[in-house]
XYZ file of C-alpha atoms in Angstrom:
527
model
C -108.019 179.458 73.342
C -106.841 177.545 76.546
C -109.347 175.177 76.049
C -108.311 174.271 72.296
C -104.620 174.237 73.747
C -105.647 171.781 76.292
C -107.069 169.498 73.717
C -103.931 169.892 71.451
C -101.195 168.494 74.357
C -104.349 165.677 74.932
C -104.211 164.674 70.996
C -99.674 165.069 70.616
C -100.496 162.885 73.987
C -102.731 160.546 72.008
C -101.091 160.979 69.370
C -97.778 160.030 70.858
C -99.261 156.719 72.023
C -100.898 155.724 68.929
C -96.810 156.333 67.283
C -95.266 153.499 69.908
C -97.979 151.061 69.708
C -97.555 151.286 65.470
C -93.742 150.842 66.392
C -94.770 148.055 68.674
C -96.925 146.765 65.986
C -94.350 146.789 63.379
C -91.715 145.248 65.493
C -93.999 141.746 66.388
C -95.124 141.687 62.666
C -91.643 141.627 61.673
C -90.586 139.205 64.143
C -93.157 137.120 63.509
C -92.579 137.261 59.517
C -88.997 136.496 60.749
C -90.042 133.278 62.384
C -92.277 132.100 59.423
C -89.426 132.208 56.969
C -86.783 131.029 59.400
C -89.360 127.533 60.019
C -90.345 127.719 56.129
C -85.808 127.568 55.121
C -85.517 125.017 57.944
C -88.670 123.167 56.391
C -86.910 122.848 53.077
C -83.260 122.723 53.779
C -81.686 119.606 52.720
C -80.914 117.665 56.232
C -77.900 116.622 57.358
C -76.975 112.954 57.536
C -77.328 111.393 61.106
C -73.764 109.043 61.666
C -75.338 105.384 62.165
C -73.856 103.362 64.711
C -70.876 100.870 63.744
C -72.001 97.202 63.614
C -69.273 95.404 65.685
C -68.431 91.377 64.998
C -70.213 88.834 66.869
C -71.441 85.272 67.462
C -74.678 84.074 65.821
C -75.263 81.608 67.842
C -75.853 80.254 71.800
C -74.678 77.070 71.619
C -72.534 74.596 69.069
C -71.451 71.023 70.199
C -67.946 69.241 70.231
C -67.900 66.075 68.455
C -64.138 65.570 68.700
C -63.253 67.847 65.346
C -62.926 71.360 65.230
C -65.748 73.181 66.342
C -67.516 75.497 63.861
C -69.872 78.822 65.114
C -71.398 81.159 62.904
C -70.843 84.876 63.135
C -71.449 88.021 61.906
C -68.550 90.126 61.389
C -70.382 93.626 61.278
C -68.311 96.754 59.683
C -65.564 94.224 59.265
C -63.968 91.449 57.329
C -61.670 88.532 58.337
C -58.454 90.402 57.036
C -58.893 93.723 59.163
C -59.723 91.168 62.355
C -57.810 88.511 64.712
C -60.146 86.539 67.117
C -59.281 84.705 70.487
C -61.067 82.278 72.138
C -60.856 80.957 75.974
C -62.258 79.250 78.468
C -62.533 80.429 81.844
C -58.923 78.733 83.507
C -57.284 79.066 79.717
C -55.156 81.215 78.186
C -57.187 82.517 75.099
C -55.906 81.163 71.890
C -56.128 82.530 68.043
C -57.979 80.904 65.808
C -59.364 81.294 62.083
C -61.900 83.128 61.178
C -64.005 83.541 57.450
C -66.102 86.013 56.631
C -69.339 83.989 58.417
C -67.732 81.348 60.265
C -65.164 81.127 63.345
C -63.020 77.896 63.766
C -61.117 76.512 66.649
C -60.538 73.077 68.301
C -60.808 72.361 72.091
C -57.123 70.561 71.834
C -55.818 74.159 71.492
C -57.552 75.204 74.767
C -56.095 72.067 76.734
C -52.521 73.041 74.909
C -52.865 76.316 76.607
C -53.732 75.775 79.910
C -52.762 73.827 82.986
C -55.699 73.749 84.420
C -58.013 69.947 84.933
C -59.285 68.860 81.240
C -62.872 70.514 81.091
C -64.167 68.273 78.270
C -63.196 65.378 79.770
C -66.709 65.374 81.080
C -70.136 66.112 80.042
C -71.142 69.431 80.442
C -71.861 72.670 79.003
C -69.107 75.467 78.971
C -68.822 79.582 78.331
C -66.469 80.561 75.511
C -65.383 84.162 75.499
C -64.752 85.445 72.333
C -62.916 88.622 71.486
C -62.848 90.136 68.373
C -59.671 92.243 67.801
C -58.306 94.629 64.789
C -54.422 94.708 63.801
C -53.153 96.361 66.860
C -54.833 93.709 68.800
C -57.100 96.286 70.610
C -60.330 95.282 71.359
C -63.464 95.968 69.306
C -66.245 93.672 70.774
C -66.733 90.465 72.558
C -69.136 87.931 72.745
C -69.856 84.436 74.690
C -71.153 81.013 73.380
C -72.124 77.730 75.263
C -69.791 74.548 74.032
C -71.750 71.826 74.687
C -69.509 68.630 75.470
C -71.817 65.633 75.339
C -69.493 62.662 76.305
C -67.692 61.589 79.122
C -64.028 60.622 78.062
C -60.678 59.536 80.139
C -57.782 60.427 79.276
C -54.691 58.676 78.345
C -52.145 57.875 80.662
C -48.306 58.627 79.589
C -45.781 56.832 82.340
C -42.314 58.005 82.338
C -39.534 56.637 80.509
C -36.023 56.354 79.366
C -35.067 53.524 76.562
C -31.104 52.793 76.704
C -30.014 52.682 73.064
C -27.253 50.248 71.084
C -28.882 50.519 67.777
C -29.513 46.191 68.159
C -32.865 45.925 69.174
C -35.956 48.788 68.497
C -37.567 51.496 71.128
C -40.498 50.448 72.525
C -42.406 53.087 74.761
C -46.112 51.900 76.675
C -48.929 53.976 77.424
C -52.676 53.837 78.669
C -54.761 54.805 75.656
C -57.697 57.023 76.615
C -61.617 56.601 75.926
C -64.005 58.872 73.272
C -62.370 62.021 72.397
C -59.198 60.926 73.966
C -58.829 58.182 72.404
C -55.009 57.812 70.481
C -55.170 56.214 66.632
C -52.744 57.155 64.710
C -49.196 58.585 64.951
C -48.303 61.348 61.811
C -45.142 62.540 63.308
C -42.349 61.487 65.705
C -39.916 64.469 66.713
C -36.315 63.489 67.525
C -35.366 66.735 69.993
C -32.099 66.952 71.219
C -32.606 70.766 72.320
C -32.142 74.242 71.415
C -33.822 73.672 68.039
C -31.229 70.882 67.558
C -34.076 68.095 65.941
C -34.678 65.677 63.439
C -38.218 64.814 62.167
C -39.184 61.619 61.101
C -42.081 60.380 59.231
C -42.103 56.625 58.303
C -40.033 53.970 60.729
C -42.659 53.982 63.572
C -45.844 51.957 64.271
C -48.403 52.295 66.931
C -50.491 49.779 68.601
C -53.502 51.065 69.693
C -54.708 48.207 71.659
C -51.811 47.005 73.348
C -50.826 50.917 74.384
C -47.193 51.057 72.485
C -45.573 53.269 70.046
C -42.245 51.212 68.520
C -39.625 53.108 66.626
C -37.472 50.679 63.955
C -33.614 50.285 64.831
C -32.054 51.062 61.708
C -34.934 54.137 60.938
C -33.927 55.503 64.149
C -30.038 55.505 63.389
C -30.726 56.484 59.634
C -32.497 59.596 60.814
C -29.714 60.466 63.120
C -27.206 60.067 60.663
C -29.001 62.617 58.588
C -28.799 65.243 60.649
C -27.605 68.173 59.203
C -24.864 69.963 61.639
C -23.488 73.033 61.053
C -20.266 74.192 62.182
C -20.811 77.724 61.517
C -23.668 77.949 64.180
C -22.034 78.248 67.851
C -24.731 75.949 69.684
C -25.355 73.347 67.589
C -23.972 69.731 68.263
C -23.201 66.840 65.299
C -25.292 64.020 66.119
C -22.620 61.580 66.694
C -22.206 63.704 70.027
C -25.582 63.465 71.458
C -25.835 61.874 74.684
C -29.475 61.662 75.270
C -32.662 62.934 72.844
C -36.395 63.299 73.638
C -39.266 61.755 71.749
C -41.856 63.911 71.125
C -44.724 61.985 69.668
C -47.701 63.915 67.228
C -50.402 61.734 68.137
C -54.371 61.843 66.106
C -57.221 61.115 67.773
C -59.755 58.588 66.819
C -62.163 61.572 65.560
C -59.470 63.369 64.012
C -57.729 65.718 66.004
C -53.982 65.878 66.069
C -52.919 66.264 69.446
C -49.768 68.279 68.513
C -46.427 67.688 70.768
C -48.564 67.074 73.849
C -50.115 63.510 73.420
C -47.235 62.125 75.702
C -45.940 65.220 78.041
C -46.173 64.639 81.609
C -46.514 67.427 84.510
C -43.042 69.109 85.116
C -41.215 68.089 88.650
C -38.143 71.288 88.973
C -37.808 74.730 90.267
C -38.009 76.558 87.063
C -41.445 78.132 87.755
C -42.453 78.611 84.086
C -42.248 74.993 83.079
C -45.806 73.336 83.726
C -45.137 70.185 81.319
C -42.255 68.279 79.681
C -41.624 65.327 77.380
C -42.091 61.985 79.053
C -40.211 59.816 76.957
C -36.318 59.954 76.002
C -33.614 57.838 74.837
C -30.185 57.491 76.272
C -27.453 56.958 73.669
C -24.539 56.902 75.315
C -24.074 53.369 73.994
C -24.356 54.122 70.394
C -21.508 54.874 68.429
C -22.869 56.157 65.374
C -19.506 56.769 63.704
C -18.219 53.280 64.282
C -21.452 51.046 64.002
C -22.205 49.350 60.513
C -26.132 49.892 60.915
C -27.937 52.013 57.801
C -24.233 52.108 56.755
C -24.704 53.373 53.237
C -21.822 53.716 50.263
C -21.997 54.848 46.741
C -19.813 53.053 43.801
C -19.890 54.432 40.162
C -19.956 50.789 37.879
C -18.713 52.951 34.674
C -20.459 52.772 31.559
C -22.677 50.267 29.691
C -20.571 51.020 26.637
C -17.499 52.268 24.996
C -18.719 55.091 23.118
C -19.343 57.163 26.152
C -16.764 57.962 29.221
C -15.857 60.228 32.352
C -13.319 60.907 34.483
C -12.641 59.235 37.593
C -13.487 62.044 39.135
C -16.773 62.716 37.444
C -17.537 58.868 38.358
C -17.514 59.774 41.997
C -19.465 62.684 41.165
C -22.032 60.542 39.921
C -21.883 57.834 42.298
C -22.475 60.262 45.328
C -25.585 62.244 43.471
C -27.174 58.552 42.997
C -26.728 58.023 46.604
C -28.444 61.208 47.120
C -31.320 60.636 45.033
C -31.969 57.128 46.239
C -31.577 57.944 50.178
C -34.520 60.535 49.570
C -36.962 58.990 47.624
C -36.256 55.863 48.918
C -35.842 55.970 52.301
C -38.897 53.483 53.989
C -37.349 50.618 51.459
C -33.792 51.567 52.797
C -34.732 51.580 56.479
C -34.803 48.049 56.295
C -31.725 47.306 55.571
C -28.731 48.053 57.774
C -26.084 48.589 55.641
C -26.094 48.904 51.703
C -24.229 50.166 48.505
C -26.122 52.673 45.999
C -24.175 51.676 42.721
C -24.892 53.602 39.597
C -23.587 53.784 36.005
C -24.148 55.470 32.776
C -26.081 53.778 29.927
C -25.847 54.934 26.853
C -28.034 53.873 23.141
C -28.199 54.792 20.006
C -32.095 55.802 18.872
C -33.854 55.944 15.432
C -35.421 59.420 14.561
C -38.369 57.272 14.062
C -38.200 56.176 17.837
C -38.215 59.995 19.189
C -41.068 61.246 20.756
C -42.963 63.732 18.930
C -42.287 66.567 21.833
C -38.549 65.840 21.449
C -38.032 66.487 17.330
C -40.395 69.739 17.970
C -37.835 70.630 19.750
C -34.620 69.885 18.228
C -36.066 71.258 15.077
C -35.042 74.851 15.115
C -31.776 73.679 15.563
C -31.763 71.957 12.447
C -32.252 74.886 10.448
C -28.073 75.266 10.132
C -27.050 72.281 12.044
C -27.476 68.481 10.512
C -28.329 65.605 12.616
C -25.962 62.583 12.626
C -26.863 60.486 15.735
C -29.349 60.090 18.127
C -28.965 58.953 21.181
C -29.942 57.528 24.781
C -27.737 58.412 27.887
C -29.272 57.948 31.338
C -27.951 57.258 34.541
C -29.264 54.019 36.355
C -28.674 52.842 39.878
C -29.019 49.856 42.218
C -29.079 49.429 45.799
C -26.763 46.414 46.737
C -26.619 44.404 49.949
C -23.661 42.132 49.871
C -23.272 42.439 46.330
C -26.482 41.559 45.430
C -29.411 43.512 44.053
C -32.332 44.479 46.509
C -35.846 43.333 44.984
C -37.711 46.701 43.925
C -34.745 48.936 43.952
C -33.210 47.957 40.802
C -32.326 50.408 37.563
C -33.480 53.299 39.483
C -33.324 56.012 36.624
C -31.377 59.389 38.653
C -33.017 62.122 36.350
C -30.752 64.902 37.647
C -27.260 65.232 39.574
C -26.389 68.219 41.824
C -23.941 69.620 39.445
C -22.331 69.402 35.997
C -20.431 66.541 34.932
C -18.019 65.934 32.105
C -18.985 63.203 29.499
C -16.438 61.913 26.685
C -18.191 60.641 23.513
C -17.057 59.074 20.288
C -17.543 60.508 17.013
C -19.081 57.677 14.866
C -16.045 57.230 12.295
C -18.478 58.196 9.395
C -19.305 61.718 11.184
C -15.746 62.176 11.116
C -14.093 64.973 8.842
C -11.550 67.983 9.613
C -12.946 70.930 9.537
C -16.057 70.011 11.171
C -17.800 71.640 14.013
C -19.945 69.382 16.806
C -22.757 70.185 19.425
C -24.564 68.029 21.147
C -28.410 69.167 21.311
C -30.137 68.156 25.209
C -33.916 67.660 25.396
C -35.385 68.017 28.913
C -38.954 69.159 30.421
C -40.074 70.028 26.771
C -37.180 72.331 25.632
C -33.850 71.430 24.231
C -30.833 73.156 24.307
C -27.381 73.148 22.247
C -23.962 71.885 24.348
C -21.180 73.055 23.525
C -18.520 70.567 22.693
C -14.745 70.290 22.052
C -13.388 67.817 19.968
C -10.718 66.001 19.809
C -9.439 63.171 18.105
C -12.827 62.030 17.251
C -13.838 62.264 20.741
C -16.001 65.285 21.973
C -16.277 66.556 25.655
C -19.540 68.399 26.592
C -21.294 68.933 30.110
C -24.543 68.141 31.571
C -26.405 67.686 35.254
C -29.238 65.420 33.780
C -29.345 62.637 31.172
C -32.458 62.227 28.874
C -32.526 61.727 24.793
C -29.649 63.810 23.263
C -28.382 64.691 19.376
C -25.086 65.083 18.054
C -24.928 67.465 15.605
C -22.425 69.060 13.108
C -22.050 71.107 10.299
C -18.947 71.950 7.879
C -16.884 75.270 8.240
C -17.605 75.845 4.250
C -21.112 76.025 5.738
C -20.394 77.825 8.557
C -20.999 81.408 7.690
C -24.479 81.246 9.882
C -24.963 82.145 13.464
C -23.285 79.829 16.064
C -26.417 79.527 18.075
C -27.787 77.328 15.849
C -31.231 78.694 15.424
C -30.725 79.774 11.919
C -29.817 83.109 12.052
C -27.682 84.644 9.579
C -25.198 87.083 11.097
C -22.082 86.471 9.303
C -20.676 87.068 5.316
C -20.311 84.265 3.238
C -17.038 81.573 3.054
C -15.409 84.091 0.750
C -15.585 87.751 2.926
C -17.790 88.946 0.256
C -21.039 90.939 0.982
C -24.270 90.216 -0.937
C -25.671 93.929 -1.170
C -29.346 94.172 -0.041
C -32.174 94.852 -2.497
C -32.400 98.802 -1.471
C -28.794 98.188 -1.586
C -29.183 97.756 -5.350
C -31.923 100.658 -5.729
C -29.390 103.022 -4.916
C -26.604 102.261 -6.993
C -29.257 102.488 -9.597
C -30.452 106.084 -8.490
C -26.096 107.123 -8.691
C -25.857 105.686 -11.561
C -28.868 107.235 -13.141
C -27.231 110.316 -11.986
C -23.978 109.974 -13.050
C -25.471 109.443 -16.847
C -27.929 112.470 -16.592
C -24.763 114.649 -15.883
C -22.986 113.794 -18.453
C -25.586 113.937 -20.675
C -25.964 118.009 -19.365
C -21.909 118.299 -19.629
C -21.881 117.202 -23.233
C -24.820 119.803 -24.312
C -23.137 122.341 -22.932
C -19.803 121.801 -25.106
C -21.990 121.439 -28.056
C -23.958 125.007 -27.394
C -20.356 126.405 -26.643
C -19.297 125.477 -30.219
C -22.160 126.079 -32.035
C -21.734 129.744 -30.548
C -18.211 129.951 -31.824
């Protein structure tokens, strides 16, 4: 019995032991299991996007070469484009510039780099140089930068601007000298000349000026010089600025072009600065001194106006509306004439109105499309031809190619008195004059009075008097046709429904009287 109790604690032993390593069994084939199904959801879970790395702007190429233009390098511009991106250039020694940029190309000149920077003229020798350029968004923070090689292939001298002051009297032209330079710094052409007198105070001028090349010289004409003066513009209202007739001295600030191109800006002839202001490195090397000019006394580019009247009796103005004229014509002609006039040192703009009668036949097909709708209500009764014409005079006589100048507009409204034909007249009878300009016409109104009607214009082209009867006048008065107004005698045409309904009331008016009279009749017959 001991014996078979012995063997019962050694099987619940074995027993026991056989129960954990089951458990133990269990627990790794559920772990495992756990694994498999874990590596088979990872195998086909969708995966998740890896972020690729931003593409940032940058130059194509090693090397480009200056030819004396703008120089042109390709890039790539990544994530980007040209709007979202502002690019600066420099060499090492510059200040770094802006320049333009496309959405494969970046553009800048070398003449911006000199402009820039005080430092010796790198591409005034051969050589090859390293660009930085840095590529920046809106906030001008950095995104990227790159380098490139300009390659300058030419050795080139550059010009040599001396000092100088040119006393001015208005008799005799400014001349200023200078050493032109060789290759890429060579001067041809001049497309600007800047009159400065200072704190903004300028005056640009764009014809009166030659330049010699060869000989080194840059001459400004006499009377161009004074004529540009006298059109500066001064305003009293602005605290600093100075009428012309009170400047003592001016600058000349010369836009010079290269022979390959380039427009050297305001710094063909500027000169290193000599002063204690230690943010000046350069300065204007030529000025004039006008301290001997009296520009409100002196008879050069002296201009006046005169109004000659009219080239016929039919048509009139005002004195006042003469003067009007006259100084509008002297307007016109001083600004679309102006290299003709700076010959000439003193002249008269005179100017009259010309008026003709025209044939309907005679008018341009544009023009009777136009007065047309007008002439729906209104009749036609003459056609005619005003325009204003001016001359430039010099002592009297007529200058040679600025004769019968046509002035198309004037700067405001005049007054203009024209005669009634005597067969147009008739009391009772309303007149307009009908304007055609830039393919439209419009209707003037007119008073009349005395066979003589007063209308207003600012520009003179082919016109139409008009008129129309006041026993016709039960239209619109804006000529176009439109009737908005009863008849001569007050009375009102009904409309067509207008008709339909008196119809309908009195359709109704019979059927009840009609029912009225049968019911008398049954009434009797019941009595």
């Amino acid at each position: 019995m001991g014996h078979s109790r012995e063997m019962t604690g050694i099987n619940r032993q074995t027993s026991t032991k056989k129960g954990k390593d089951n458990m133990r069994d269990k627990k790794g084939t559920l772990k495992l299991a756990g694994i498999v199904a874990l590596s088979a959801a990872l195998a086909f879970a969708p995966l998740k996007p890896v972020q690729a790395q931003e593409e940032l702007p940058s130059v194509t190429v090693d090397s480009v070469t200056w030819d004396g233009g703008k120089i042109n390098a390709d890039v790539n511009l990544g994530d980007y484009t040209a709007e979202e991106l502002t690019v600066r250039v420099g060499f090492e020694g510059s200040f770094p510039f802006r320049e333009e940029i496309t959405e494969n190309q970046l553009s800048f000149s070398l003449w911006d780099a000199f402009q820039s920077s005080d430092q010796e003229l790198f591409f005034s020798k051969a050589g090859t140089y390293p660009l930085t350029v840095e590529f920046m968004d809106s906030g001008y923070n950095t995104i990227s930068t790159d380098t490139i090689d300009v390659v300058v292939p030419t050795d080139s001298e550059q010009w040599k601007i001396p000092r100088s002051t040119v006393k001015f009297d208005g008799s005799e032209d400014i001349v200023f000298k200078f050493k032109n330079g060789t290759n890429f710094f060579e001067i041809g052409d001049v497309s600007r000349i800047h009159i400065f007198y200072g704190k903004l105070i300028g005056i640009d001028m764009y014809e009166g000026y030659t330049l010699d090349a060869a000989a080194g010289e840059v001459r400004i004409d006499k009377d161009a010089f004074i004529n540009a003066l006298k059109s500066y513009d001064y305003d009293e209202n602005v605290e600093w600025d100075v009428p012309a007739e009170n400047w003592e001295d001016v600058f000349i600030d010369v836009i010079g072009v290269t022979t390959k191109g380039s427009e050297i800006g305001r710094y063909f002839n500027t000169v290193d600065y000599v002063g204690d202001e230690p943010y000046i490195q350069t300065t204007i090397a030529w000025a004039v001194d006008l301290s001997e000019l009296d520009l409100g006394e002196t008879e050069q580019g002296k201009a006046t106006a005169e109004f000659a009247g009219t080239s016929s009796e039919e048509v009139s103005v005002s004195e006042a509306t003469g003067a009007q004229i006259a100084e509008s014509a002297l307007d016109y002609v001083k600004a679309n004439y102006s290299a003709e006039l700076a010959a000439l040192d003193s002249y008269t703009v005179s100017s009259k109105i010309e008026l003709s009668e025209a044939d309907e036949k005679e008018l341009d097909q544009a023009v009777k499309n136009a007065f047309a709708p007008y002439l729906t209500e209104w009749k036609a009764g003459k056609y005619y031809k005003i325009q204003v014409a001016a001359s430039v005079l010099k002592d009297g006589q007529p200058v040679k190619g600025l004769e019968n100048i046509i002035i198309p507009s004037l700067s405001e409204d005049v007054q203009v008195m024209l005669k009634v034909p005597g067969n147009l007249q008739q009391d009772s009878r309303n007149y307009k004059m009908l304007h055609y300009q830039n393919g439209t016409a419009e209707m003037l109104d007119c008073e009349e009075n005395e066979g003589i009607i007063t209308f207003k214009t600012d520009s003179f082209s082919p016109f139409a008097l008009v008129y129309r009867d006041a026993v016709e006048n039960s239209g619109s008065t804006d000529g176009t046709g439109v009737n908005n107004m009863g008849a001569a005698d007050n009375t009102v045409n009904p409309k067509t429904g207008d008709y339909e309904g008196m119809a309908c009331v009195a359709s109704l008016f019979v059927g009840s009287l009609s029912i009225l009279a049968l019911t008398v009749a049954r009434k009797r017959s019941r009595l």
